[in-house]
Coordinates of N, CA and C in Angstrom, one line a residue:
M5 N 0.9 -1.6 0.2 CA 0.2 -0.2 0.1 C 1.0 1.4 0.2
S6 N 0.8 2.1 -0.8 CA 1.3 3.2 -1.2 C 0.9 4.9 -0.4
F7 N 2.0 5.7 0.3 CA 1.4 7.0 1.0 C 1.9 7.8 0.7
L8 N 1.4 9.4 1.3 CA 2.1 10.5 0.5 C 2.3 11.5 1.4
L9 N 3.5 11.9 2.0 CA 4.0 12.3 3.2 C 3.9 13.9 2.7
R10 N 3.5 14.7 3.3 CA 2.7 15.9 2.5 C 3.9 16.9 4.1
S11 N 3.2 17.9 3.5 CA 3.2 19.4 5.0 C 1.3 19.3 5.1
I12 N 1.2 19.7 6.5 CA -0.2 19.5 7.2 C -0.6 20.7 6.3
K13 N -2.2 20.5 5.9 CA -3.0 21.6 5.5 C -4.8 22.3 6.7
P14 N -4.7 23.4 5.9 CA -5.3 23.4 7.7 C -7.2 22.3 7.1
A15 N -7.6 21.8 6.2 CA -9.0 20.5 6.0 C -8.5 19.5 6.3
D16 N -7.2 18.9 7.2 CA -6.6 18.3 7.9 C -6.5 17.8 8.9
K17 N -7.6 19.0 9.6 CA -7.0 18.9 11.6 C -9.0 18.1 11.6
P18 N -9.7 17.9 10.4 CA -10.5 17.3 11.3 C -10.3 15.8 11.4
Q19 N -9.9 15.1 10.3 CA -9.2 13.8 10.3 C -7.7 13.7 11.5
L20 N -6.8 14.5 11.4 CA -6.5 14.2 12.8 C -6.8 14.3 13.5
M21 N -7.6 15.0 13.9 CA -8.7 15.5 15.7 C -8.9 13.8 15.7
E22 N -9.4 13.0 14.3 CA -10.0 11.9 14.9 C -9.0 11.1 15.0
L23 N -8.0 11.0 14.1 CA -7.0 10.2 15.0 C -6.2 9.7 15.7
L24 N -6.3 11.4 16.4 CA -5.9 11.1 17.7 C -7.0 10.9 18.5
R25 N -8.0 10.9 18.6 CA -9.0 10.4 19.8 C -9.1 8.7 19.8
N26 N -8.8 8.4 18.1 CA -8.4 6.9 18.4 C -7.4 6.4 18.2
T27 N -6.1 7.0 19.1 CA -5.2 6.4 19.2 C -5.0 6.1 20.7
P28 N -5.1 4.8 21.0 CA -4.5 4.7 22.4 C -4.3 5.4 22.9
E29 N -3.3 5.6 23.1 CA -1.7 6.0 24.0 C -2.1 7.4 24.7
F30 N -3.0 7.9 23.6 CA -3.0 9.5 23.9 C -4.2 9.6 25.1
E31 N -4.4 10.7 25.9 CA -5.8 10.2 26.8 C -6.4 11.8 26.4
P32 N -7.4 11.4 26.4 CA -8.5 12.9 26.3 C -8.0 14.1 26.4
F33 N -7.4 14.1 27.5 CA -6.8 15.0 28.0 C -6.3 16.2 27.3
E34 N -5.1 15.4 26.8 CA -4.0 15.5 26.0 C -4.3 15.7 24.8
I35 N -5.6 16.1 23.8 CA -6.2 16.4 23.0 C -6.3 17.9 22.2
P36 N -6.6 18.3 23.3 CA -6.6 19.8 23.8 C -5.6 20.7 22.8
V37 N -4.6 19.9 23.6 CA -3.1 20.7 23.3 C -2.5 19.7 21.6
A38 N -2.7 18.5 21.4 CA -2.3 18.7 20.8 C -2.8 19.7 19.1
E39 N -4.2 19.4 19.2 CA -4.7 20.5 18.5 C -4.8 22.0 18.6
E40 N -4.3 22.6 19.4 CA -3.7 23.9 19.6 C -1.6 23.5 18.4
I41 N -1.2 22.6 18.4 CA 0.2 22.6 18.3 C -0.1 22.3 16.3
I42 N -0.7 21.6 16.9 CA -2.0 21.6 15.2 C -1.9 22.5 14.6
E43 N -3.1 23.2 14.8 CA -3.3 24.6 14.7 C -2.3 25.4 14.3
S44 N -1.0 26.1 15.6 CA -0.2 26.6 15.0 C 0.4 26.0 13.5
S45 N 0.8 25.0 12.9 CA 1.5 24.3 12.1 C 1.1 24.8 11.0
Y46 N -0.5 25.3 11.2 CA -0.5 25.8 9.7 C -1.1 27.3 9.7
N47 N -1.4 27.6 10.7 CA -1.8 29.0 11.0 C 0.1 29.6 11.0
E48 N 1.1 29.3 11.4 CA 2.7 30.1 11.2 C 3.0 29.2 11.0
P49 N 3.6 28.6 9.5 CA 3.7 27.2 9.5 C 5.7 27.5 9.7
G50 N 6.0 26.7 10.2 CA 7.6 26.7 10.2 C 8.2 27.2 12.3
Q51 N 7.1 28.1 12.1 CA 7.5 29.5 13.2 C 8.0 28.6 14.4
Y52 N 6.7 27.6 14.8 CA 6.9 27.2 16.2 C 6.9 25.7 15.7
Y53 N 5.8 25.3 15.2 CA 6.0 23.8 14.9 C 5.6 23.3 13.9
S54 N 5.7 22.4 13.1 CA 6.1 21.8 11.5 C 5.4 20.6 11.6
T55 N 4.4 19.9 10.8 CA 3.5 18.9 10.6 C 3.5 18.0 9.2
I56 N 4.1 17.0 9.8 CA 4.1 16.3 8.1 C 3.3 14.8 8.3
V57 N 2.2 15.2 7.1 CA 1.0 14.0 7.4 C 1.2 12.8 6.5
A58 N 0.6 12.0 6.8 CA 0.8 11.1 6.2 C -0.6 10.3 4.6
E59 N -1.0 10.3 3.9 CA -2.4 10.5 3.2 C -2.1 9.3 2.6
I60 N -3.3 8.3 2.6 CA -3.3 7.2 1.5 C -4.9 7.7 0.9
G61 N -4.6 7.3 -0.3 CA -5.8 8.0 -1.1 C -6.4 9.4 -0.7
T62 N -7.2 10.0 0.1 CA -7.3 11.2 0.3 C -7.9 11.4 1.8
A63 N -7.6 10.3 2.7 CA -7.3 9.7 4.6 C -6.1 10.1 4.7
V64 N -6.1 10.9 6.0 CA -4.6 11.0 6.7 C -4.8 9.8 7.1
K65 N -3.7 9.4 7.6 CA -3.3 7.8 8.3 C -2.4 8.4 9.4
G66 N -1.4 9.2 9.1 CA -0.3 9.3 10.1 C 0.1 10.9 10.2
F67 N 0.6 11.1 11.2 CA 1.1 12.4 11.4 C 2.3 12.6 12.6
V68 N 3.2 13.5 12.1 CA 4.4 13.8 12.7 C 4.3 15.4 13.2
C69 N 4.6 16.0 14.6 CA 4.6 17.2 14.3 C 6.2 17.8 15.1
F70 N 6.7 18.5 15.1 CA 8.3 18.9 15.9 C 8.3 20.4 15.4
G71 N 9.8 20.7 16.0 CA 10.0 21.7 16.0 C 12.0 22.3 16.6
H72 N 11.7 23.7 16.4 CA 13.5 24.1 16.3 C 12.9 24.2 17.7
T73 N 14.2 23.6 18.8 CA 13.6 23.6 20.6 C 13.9 25.6 20.6
P74 N 13.6 26.4 21.4 CA 13.2 27.7 21.8 C 14.7 27.6 22.3
L75 N 15.8 28.2 22.1 CA 16.8 28.4 23.0 C 18.1 28.3 22.5
T76 N 17.6 27.2 21.4 CA 18.8 26.6 20.9 C 19.7 26.6 19.6
V77 N 21.1 26.2 19.5 CA 21.0 26.6 17.8 C 21.0 25.3 17.3
A78 N 21.2 23.4 18.0 CA 21.1 22.9 17.2 C 20.2 21.6 17.4
T79 N 19.3 22.4 18.5 CA 18.2 20.5 19.3 C 16.5 21.1 19.2
W80 N 16.0 19.3 18.3 CA 15.1 20.3 17.5 C 14.0 18.5 18.8
D81 N 12.6 18.8 18.8 CA 11.7 18.0 19.4 C 11.1 17.3 18.6
I82 N 10.4 16.2 18.6 CA 9.0 15.2 18.1 C 8.0 15.5 19.1
Y83 N 7.1 16.3 19.5 CA 6.4 16.5 20.0 C 4.9 15.7 20.1
W84 N 4.9 15.0 18.8 CA 3.6 14.4 18.8 C 3.8 13.5 17.2
M85 N 3.1 12.5 17.3 CA 3.2 11.2 16.2 C 2.5 9.8 16.4
A86 N 1.0 10.1 15.2 CA 0.8 9.0 15.7 C 0.0 8.2 14.1
V87 N -0.1 7.3 14.4 CA -0.3 6.5 13.3 C -1.8 5.4 13.3
A88 N -2.5 5.4 12.8 CA -3.9 5.2 12.4 C -3.3 3.5 12.8
Q89 N -4.4 3.0 13.8 CA -3.5 1.4 14.3 C -4.5 0.8 13.3
D90 N -5.0 0.9 12.5 CA -4.8 -0.2 11.2 C -4.3 -0.1 10.1
K91 N -3.1 0.7 10.4 CA -2.5 1.1 9.4 C -0.6 0.8 10.3
R92 N -0.5 0.3 11.4 CA 0.5 0.4 11.9 C 1.2 -0.5 11.0
G93 N 2.5 -0.8 11.0 CA 2.9 -1.7 10.5 C 3.6 -2.1 9.0
L94 N 3.2 -0.9 8.8 CA 2.8 -0.5 7.4 C 4.1 0.4 6.4
G95 N 4.7 0.3 8.3 CA 6.7 1.5 7.1 C 5.6 3.0 7.3
I96 N 4.2 3.7 7.7 CA 4.3 4.6 7.6 C 5.0 5.8 8.8
G97 N 5.1 5.0 10.1 CA 5.6 5.8 11.1 C 7.3 5.9 11.0
R98 N 7.8 4.9 10.4 CA 9.4 5.0 9.9 C 9.5 5.9 8.7
A99 N 8.9 6.5 8.1 CA 8.5 7.4 6.8 C 8.5 8.6 7.0
L100 N 7.6 8.6 8.4 CA 7.5 10.0 8.9 C 8.5 10.5 9.6
L101 N 9.0 9.6 10.6 CA 10.5 9.6 11.6 C 11.3 10.4 10.5
N102 N 11.8 9.5 9.2 CA 13.0 9.7 8.3 C 13.3 11.0 7.9
K103 N 11.4 11.4 7.2 CA 11.8 13.1 7.0 C 11.1 13.9 7.6
V104 N 11.1 13.7 8.6 CA 11.4 14.5 9.8 C 13.5 14.7 9.6
E105 N 13.5 13.5 10.5 CA 15.4 13.4 10.5 C 15.6 14.6 9.2
E106 N 15.4 14.6 7.9 CA 16.1 14.9 6.7 C 15.8 15.9 6.9
R107 N 15.0 16.6 7.6 CA 14.0 17.5 7.7 C 15.2 18.8 8.8
I108 N 15.5 18.1 10.1 CA 16.1 18.2 11.2 C 18.3 18.3 10.4
V109 N 18.0 17.8 9.8 CA 19.8 18.3 8.9 C 19.4 18.6 8.7
S110 N 18.8 18.5 7.6 CA 18.7 19.6 6.4 C 18.7 21.2 6.9
A111 N 18.4 21.3 8.2 CA 18.4 22.2 8.7 C 19.8 23.3 9.7
G112 N 20.4 22.0 9.8 CA 21.6 21.8 10.5 C 21.2 21.5 12.2
G113 N 20.3 21.1 12.7 CA 20.1 19.9 13.5 C 20.4 19.2 13.9
K114 N 21.4 19.0 14.9 CA 22.6 18.2 15.6 C 22.1 17.1 16.2
L115 N 20.5 17.6 17.1 CA 20.0 16.6 18.0 C 18.6 16.6 18.3
V116 N 17.7 15.8 18.4 CA 16.6 14.9 18.0 C 16.0 15.1 19.3
L117 N 15.1 15.4 20.3 CA 14.4 15.0 21.3 C 13.3 14.2 21.8
V118 N 13.1 13.5 22.3 CA 11.9 13.3 22.6 C 11.6 12.8 23.2
E119 N 10.2 12.9 24.5 CA 9.3 13.3 25.5 C 8.3 11.8 25.2
T120 N 8.5 10.2 26.4 CA 7.5 9.1 26.1 C 7.4 9.2 27.4
S121 N 6.1 8.4 27.3 CA 5.8 7.4 28.7 C 6.3 6.7 29.3
S122 N 6.3 6.4 30.3 CA 6.5 5.3 30.9 C 5.6 3.7 30.5
K123 N 4.2 3.8 30.7 CA 2.5 3.2 30.6 C 3.3 2.1 29.7
P124 N 2.3 1.1 30.7 CA 2.6 -0.3 28.9 C 2.1 0.1 27.5
N125 N 1.2 0.6 27.6 CA 1.0 0.8 26.4 C 1.5 1.1 25.1
Y126 N 2.7 2.2 26.2 CA 3.8 3.2 25.6 C 4.8 2.5 25.0
L127 N 4.8 0.6 25.1 CA 5.8 -0.4 25.4 C 6.6 -0.1 23.5
N128 N 5.5 -0.1 22.3 CA 5.5 0.1 21.2 C 6.0 1.3 20.7
T129 N 5.7 2.6 21.2 CA 6.3 3.1 21.0 C 7.6 3.7 21.3
R130 N 8.4 3.1 22.5 CA 10.0 3.2 22.9 C 10.6 2.0 22.2
R131 N 9.7 0.7 21.3 CA 10.9 -0.1 20.6 C 10.7 0.4 19.1
F132 N 9.5 1.4 18.7 CA 9.9 2.4 17.1 C 11.5 3.3 17.1
Y133 N 11.1 3.7 19.0 CA 12.4 4.4 18.9 C 13.4 4.1 19.3
R134 N 13.7 3.2 19.4 CA 14.6 2.1 19.4 C 15.3 1.7 18.5
H135 N 14.5 1.2 17.8 CA 15.0 0.7 17.0 C 15.4 1.4 15.8
S136 N 14.7 3.1 15.9 CA 15.2 3.9 14.6 C 16.8 4.7 15.2
G137 N 17.1 4.1 16.3 CA 18.2 5.2 16.8 C 18.2 5.7 18.4
Y138 N 17.1 5.9 18.2 CA 17.2 7.0 19.8 C 17.6 6.0 21.2
K139 N 18.5 6.4 21.9 CA 18.9 6.3 23.4 C 17.8 7.0 24.0
R140 N 17.5 6.3 25.5 CA 17.0 6.9 26.5 C 18.1 7.3 27.4
I141 N 17.8 9.1 27.4 CA 19.1 9.3 28.6 C 18.5 10.2 29.6
A142 N 16.9 9.9 30.1 CA 16.6 10.2 31.2 C 15.4 10.1 31.9
R143 N 14.9 9.6 32.7 CA 13.8 8.7 33.7 C 13.4 10.0 34.9
I144 N 12.3 10.6 34.5 CA 12.5 11.3 36.0 C 10.3 10.8 36.4
V145 N 10.8 10.1 37.3 CA 10.3 9.4 38.1 C 8.2 9.4 38.5
D146 N 7.3 9.8 38.0 CA 6.1 10.0 38.5 C 5.9 11.3 38.1
F147 N 6.5 11.3 36.8 CA 6.8 12.9 36.3 C 4.8 13.1 35.6
Y148 N 4.1 12.2 35.2 CA 3.1 12.8 34.5 C 1.7 12.3 35.5
S149 N 2.3 11.2 36.1 CA 0.9 10.6 37.4 C 2.4 9.8 38.5
P150 N 1.2 8.8 38.7 CA 2.6 8.0 39.5 C 2.7 6.9 39.3
K151 N 3.5 6.2 39.1 CA 4.2 5.3 38.7 C 4.3 5.5 37.0
D152 N 3.8 6.4 36.3 CA 3.8 7.4 35.0 C 5.5 7.7 34.5
H153 N 6.3 7.2 34.2 CA 7.1 8.0 34.6 C 8.2 8.5 33.6
L154 N 8.6 10.7 33.1 CA 8.5 11.1 31.6 C 10.2 10.0 31.4
L155 N 10.4 9.2 30.4 CA 11.1 9.1 29.4 C 12.2 10.2 28.2
I156 N 12.9 10.1 28.4 CA 13.6 11.5 26.9 C 14.4 10.2 26.2
L157 N 14.6 10.3 25.1 CA 15.1 10.3 24.3 C 15.6 10.4 23.4
E158 N 17.6 10.4 22.6 CA 17.9 11.6 21.9 C 18.1 10.5 21.0
K159 N 18.8 11.4 20.1 CA 19.3 10.9 18.7 C 20.3 12.1 18.1
R160 N 21.8 12.1 18.1 CA 22.5 12.7 17.5 C 22.5 12.8 15.9
F161 N 23.5 13.1 15.4 CA 23.2 13.2 14.1 C 25.1 14.5 13.7

């Protein structure tokens, strides 16, 4: 199955919101935060956030939101990433991550950070990043809630 990677458009928002609501790793209270970032990425492209979507036909089936970390020279963050459950395992996530890393390196980026959860339902997320060359560099105990630790991952170029 083929898919297209492209920059976000305002018309993508309803499909992205549906994708987020149907992604079991995300809690309902997190969705409004993602919505603000998504809106910022098309209202002010590249100023704070950039978003790439994966499209199959006319359906958005994945996305990644990233940006240059404020007050740094060459550090970037990956803020949000999701692939529709029924499309996982097809290489969409890998393609999105590769595209982000290409853009970061071409912009002079040297370090990419990802913050994620230690919850069991994030195991596949952590494996995905580990297999993509990211290493865990920090763990902050009980950050999100009791027994849900913040894990900080990095990849250097």
